[in-house]
Coordinates of C-alpha atoms in Angstrom, one line a residue:
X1 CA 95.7 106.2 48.3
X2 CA 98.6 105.2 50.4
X3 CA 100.0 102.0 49.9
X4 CA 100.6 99.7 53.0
X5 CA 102.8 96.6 52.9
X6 CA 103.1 93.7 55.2
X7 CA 106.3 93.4 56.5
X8 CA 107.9 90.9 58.4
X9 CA 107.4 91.7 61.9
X10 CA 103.1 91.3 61.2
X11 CA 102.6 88.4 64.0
X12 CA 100.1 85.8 62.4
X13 CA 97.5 86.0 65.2
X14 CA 94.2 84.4 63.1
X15 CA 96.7 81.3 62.1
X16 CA 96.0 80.2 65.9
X17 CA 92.3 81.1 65.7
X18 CA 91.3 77.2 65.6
X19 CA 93.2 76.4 68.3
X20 CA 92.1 79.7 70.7
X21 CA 88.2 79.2 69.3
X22 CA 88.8 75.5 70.8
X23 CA 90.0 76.1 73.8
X24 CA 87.7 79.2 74.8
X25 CA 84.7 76.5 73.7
X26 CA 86.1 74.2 76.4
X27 CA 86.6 76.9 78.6
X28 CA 82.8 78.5 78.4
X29 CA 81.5 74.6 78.6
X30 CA 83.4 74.1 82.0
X31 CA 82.3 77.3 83.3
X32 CA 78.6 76.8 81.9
X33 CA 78.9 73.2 83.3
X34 CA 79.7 74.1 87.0
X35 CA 77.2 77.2 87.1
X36 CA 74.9 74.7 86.3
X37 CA 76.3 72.0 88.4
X38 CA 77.4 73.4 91.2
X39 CA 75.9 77.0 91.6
X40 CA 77.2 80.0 92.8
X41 CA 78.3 81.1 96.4
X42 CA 75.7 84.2 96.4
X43 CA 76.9 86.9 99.2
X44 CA 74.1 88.7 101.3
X45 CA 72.9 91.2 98.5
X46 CA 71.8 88.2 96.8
X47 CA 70.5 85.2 99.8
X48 CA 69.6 88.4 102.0
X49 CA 70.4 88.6 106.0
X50 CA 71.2 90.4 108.7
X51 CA 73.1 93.8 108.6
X52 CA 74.0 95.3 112.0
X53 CA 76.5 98.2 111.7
X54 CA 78.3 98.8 115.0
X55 CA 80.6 101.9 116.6
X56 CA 83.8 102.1 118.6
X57 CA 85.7 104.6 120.2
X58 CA 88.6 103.9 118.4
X59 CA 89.7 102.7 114.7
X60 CA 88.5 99.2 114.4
X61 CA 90.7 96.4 114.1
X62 CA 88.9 94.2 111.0
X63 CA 91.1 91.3 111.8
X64 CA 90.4 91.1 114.9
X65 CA 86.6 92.0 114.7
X66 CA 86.4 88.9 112.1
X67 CA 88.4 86.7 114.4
X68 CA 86.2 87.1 117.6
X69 CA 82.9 86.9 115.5
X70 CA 84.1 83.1 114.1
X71 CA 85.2 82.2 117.7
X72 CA 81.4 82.8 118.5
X73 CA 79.7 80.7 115.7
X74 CA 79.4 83.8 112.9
X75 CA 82.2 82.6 110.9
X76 CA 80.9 83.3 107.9
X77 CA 80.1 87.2 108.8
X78 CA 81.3 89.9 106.3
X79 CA 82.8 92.8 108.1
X80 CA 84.0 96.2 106.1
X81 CA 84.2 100.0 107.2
X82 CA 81.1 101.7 107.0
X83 CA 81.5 105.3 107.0
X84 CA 84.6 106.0 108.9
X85 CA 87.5 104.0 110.6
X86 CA 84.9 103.5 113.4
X87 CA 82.3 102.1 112.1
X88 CA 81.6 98.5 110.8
X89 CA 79.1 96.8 109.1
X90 CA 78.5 93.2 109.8
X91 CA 76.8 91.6 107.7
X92 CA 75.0 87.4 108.1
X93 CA 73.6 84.8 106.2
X94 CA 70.1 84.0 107.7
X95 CA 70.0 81.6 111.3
X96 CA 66.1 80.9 110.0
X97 CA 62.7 82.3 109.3
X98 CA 62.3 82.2 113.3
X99 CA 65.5 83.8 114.8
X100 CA 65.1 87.9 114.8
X101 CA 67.6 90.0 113.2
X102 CA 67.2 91.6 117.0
X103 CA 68.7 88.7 118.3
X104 CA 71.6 88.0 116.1
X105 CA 72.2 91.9 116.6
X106 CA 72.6 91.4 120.3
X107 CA 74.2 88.4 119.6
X108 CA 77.1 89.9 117.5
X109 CA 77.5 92.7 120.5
X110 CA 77.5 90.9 122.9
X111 CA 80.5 89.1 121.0
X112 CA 82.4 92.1 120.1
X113 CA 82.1 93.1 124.0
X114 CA 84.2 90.2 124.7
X115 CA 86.9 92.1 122.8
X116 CA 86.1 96.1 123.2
X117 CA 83.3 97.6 126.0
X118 CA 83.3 100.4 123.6
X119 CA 81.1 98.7 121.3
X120 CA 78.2 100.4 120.6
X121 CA 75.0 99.1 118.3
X122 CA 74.3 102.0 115.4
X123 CA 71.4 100.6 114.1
X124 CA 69.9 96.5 112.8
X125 CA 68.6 95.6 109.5
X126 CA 67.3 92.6 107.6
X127 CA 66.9 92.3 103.9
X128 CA 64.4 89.3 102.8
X129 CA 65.4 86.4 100.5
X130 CA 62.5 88.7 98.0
X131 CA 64.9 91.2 98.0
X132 CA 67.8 89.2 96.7
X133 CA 65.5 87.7 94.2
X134 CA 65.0 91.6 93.2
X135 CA 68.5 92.0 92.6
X136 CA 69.5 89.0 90.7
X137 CA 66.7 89.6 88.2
X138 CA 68.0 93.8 88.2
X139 CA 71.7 92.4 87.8
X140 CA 70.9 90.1 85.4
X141 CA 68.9 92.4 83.2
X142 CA 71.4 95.1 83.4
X143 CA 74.2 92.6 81.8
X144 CA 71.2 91.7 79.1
X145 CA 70.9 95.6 78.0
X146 CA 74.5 96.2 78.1
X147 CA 75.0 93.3 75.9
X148 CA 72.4 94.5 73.5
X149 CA 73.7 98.3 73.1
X150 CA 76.7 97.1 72.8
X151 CA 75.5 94.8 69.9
X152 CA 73.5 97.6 68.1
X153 CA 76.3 100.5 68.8
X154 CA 78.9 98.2 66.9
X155 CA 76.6 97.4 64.0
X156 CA 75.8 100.8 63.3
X157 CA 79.2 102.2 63.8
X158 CA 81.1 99.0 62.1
X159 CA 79.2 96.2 60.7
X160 CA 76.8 93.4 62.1
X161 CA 79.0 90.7 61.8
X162 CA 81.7 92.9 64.1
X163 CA 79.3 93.8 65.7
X164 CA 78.3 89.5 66.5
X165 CA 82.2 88.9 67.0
X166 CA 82.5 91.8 69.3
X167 CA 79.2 90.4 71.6
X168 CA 80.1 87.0 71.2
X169 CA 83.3 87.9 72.4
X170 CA 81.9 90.2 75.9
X171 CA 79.7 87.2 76.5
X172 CA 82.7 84.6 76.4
X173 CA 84.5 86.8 79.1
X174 CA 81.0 87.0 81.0
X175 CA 80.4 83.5 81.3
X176 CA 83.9 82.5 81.9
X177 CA 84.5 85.0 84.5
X178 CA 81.3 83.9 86.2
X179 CA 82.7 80.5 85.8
X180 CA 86.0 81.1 88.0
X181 CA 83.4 82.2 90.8
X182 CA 81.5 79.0 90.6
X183 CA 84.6 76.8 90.1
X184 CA 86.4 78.5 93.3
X185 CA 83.2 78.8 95.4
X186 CA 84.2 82.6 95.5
X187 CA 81.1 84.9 97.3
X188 CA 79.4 86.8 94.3
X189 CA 77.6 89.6 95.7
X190 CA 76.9 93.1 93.7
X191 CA 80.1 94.2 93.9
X192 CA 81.2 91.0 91.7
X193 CA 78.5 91.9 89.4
X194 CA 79.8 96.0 89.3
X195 CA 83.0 94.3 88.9
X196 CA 81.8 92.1 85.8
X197 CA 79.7 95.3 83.8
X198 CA 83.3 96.9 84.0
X199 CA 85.4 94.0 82.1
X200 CA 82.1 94.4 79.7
X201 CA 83.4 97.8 79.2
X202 CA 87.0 96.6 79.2
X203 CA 87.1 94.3 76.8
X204 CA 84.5 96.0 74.5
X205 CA 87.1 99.2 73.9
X206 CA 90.2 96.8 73.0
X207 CA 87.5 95.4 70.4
X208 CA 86.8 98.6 69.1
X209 CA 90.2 100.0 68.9
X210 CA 91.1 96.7 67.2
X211 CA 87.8 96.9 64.4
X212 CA 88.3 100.7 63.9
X213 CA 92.2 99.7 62.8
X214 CA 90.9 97.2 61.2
X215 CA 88.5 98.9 58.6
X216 CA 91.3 102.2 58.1
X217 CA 93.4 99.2 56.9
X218 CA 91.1 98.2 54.3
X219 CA 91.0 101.3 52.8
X220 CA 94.7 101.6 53.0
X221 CA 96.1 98.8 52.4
X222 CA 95.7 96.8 48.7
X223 CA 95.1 93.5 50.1
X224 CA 91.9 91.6 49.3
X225 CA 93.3 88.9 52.4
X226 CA 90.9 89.6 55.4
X227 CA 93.2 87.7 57.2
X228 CA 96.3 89.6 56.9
X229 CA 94.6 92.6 57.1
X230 CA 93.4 91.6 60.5
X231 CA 96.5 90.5 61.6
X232 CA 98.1 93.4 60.5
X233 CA 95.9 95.3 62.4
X234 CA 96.1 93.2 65.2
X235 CA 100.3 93.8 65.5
X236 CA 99.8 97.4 64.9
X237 CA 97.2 97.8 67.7
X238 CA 99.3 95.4 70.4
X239 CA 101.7 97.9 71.9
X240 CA 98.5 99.9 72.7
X241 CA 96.9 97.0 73.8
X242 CA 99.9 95.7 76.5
X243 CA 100.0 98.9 78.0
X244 CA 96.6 99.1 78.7
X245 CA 96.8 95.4 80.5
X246 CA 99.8 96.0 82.0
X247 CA 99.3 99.1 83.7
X248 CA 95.7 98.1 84.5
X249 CA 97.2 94.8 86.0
X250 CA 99.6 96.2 88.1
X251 CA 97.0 98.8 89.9
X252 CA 94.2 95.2 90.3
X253 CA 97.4 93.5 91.9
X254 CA 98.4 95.8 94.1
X255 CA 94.5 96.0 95.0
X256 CA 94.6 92.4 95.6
X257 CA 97.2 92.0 97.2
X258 CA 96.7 95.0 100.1
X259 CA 93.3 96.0 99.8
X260 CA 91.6 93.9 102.0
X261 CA 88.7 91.6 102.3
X262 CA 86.1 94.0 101.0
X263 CA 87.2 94.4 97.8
X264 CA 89.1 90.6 97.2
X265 CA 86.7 89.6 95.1
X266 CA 86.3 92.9 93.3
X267 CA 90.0 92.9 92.6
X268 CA 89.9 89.3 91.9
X269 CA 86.9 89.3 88.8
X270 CA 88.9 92.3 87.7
X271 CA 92.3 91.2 87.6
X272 CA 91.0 87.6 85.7
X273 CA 88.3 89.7 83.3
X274 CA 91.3 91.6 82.0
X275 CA 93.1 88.8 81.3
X276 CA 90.3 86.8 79.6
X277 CA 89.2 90.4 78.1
X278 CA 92.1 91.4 76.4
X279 CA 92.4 87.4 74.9
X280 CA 89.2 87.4 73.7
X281 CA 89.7 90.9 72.0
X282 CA 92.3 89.6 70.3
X283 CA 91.2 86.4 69.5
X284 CA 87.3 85.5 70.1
X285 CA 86.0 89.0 68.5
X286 CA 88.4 89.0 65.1
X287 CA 87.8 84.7 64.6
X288 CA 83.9 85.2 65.1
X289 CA 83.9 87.9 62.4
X290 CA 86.2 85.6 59.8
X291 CA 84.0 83.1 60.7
X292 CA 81.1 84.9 59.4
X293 CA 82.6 85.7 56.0
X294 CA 83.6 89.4 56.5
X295 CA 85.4 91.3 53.9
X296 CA 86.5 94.8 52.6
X297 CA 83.3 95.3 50.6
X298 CA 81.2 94.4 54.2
X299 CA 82.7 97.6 55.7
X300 CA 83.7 99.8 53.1
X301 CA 81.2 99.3 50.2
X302 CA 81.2 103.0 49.1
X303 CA 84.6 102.9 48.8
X304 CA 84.6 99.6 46.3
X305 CA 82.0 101.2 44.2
X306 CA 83.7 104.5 44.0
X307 CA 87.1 102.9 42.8
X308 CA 85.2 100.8 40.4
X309 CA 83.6 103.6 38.8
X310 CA 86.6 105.4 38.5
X311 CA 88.0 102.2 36.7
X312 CA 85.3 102.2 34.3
X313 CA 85.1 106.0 33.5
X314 CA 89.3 105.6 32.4
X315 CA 89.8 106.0 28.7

């Protein structure tokens, strides 16, 4: 069996675990605390509304379309491309249980006429509050099934107490993500939630890159230190692992930065979940595990008992 050493250039990682595990528990309570406290800004997918999608005879100008509608009391309209350059979707909050989405349709037209005769009405459509219900129960359980895959995948292919560090660490990014929403009054509409299920995914493939290194270690190197093992892994695994972010940053940035209002806050859940995801991969999943009392014979028992024998058999 090869021999492994630690060198000098292994960066203690787990000697800051205290500290990380203390400030991602003030982190979690904060975010926990002002879900709680002061709710999330749900978008239309969620509260349901209007949706009244609308033609031009030209490319629309969103800027402009947004601008008109809040001079006319629909400032808090949500307008994208539907389709093609020419088409919009506007989408509104209900006015009440007794205004028609017929009238807020002719409403927003006759608003959009003040700016372009060309406007033409493609078709009105209002989704109940039951519907939005629907889907924060769907969303919600969605999360809840990834989260328990995830937990049986990594317990089967590792063991439990990874597999613990590795969910303990996908919920930390959940709830803290989430958190930012709440804390900024951000919308969070479906497209939040899509954008959440992907940091999931994120994050839980650093942890598994980092475990997988982590248990070839074990068998390679003679160390009974679960610590430095981890750590070592942890150094050998970070070039991987800043590429990864970096690259992955830089595309979320430049989607932030020029891809418009429809997909902010899809860019914006992205760009902070990797941050938070590749921490916590680092940090939260490893610290849970040590936590827990993992060791070499927890994830390579056949290999113990098969040295051991080969001890004993030696004249």
């Amino acid at each position: 069996m090869q021999i492994l050493s630690l060198g000098s250039r292994t960066l203690r990682f787990m000697s800051l675990r205290k500290v990380a595990m203390g400030f991602s528990t003030l982190l979690i309570i904060a975010s926990l605390a002002s879900i709680f406290v002061k709710g999330l800004n749900f978008g239309l997918d969620f509260t349901g509304g209007t949706a009244v999608e609308v033609g031009f005879s030209q490319p629309a100008d969103l800027k402009k379309v947004r601008n008109v509608l809040a001079e006319n009391g629909f400032a808090d309209a949500s307008v994208q491309l539907f389709g093609s350059s020419q088409e919009i979707l506007v989408r509104l909050a209900p006015r009440g249980s007794d205004v028609k989405a017929e009238v807020i349709g002719n409403q927003v037209i006759a608003a959009l006429k003040q700016a372009d005769d060309s406007v033409v009405m493609r078709r009105i459509e209002f989704v109940g509050p039951s519907v939005g219900e629907d889907l924060k129960e769907q969303g919600g359980l969605a999360m809840l099934t990834a989260l328990i895959c995830i937990l049986i995948y990594v317990a089967f292919r590792f063991e439990w107490r990874f597999a613990v560090g590795a969910v303990g660490a996908l919920l930390h990014d959940v709830i803290i993500t989430v958190g930012l929403f709440s804390v900024l009054g951000l919308e969070f509409d479906l497209t939040i939630l899509a954008a959440i299920l992907a940091v999931i995914g994120y994050s839980l493939n650093d942890t598994i890159v980092v475990s997988d290194r982590i248990r070839e270690n074990f068998r390679k190197v003679r160390i009974d230190d679960t610590i430095e093992i981890i750590d070592l892994s942890l150094t050998q695994t970070l070039n991987r692992t800043l590429v990864t972010s970096i690259t992955t940053i830089l595309v979320l940035i430049a989607l932030f930065a020029w891809g418009g209002q429809t997909i902010h806050g899809f860019a914006t859940a992205l760009l902070f979940g990797v941050f938070i995801g590749t921490y916590s991969s680092v940090y939260v999943a490893s610290s849970v595990a040590i936590a827990m009392g993992v060791s070499k014979e927890d994830l390579i028992p056949e290999v113990i008992e098969k040295e051991g024998a080969d001890q004993d058999a030696m004249p």
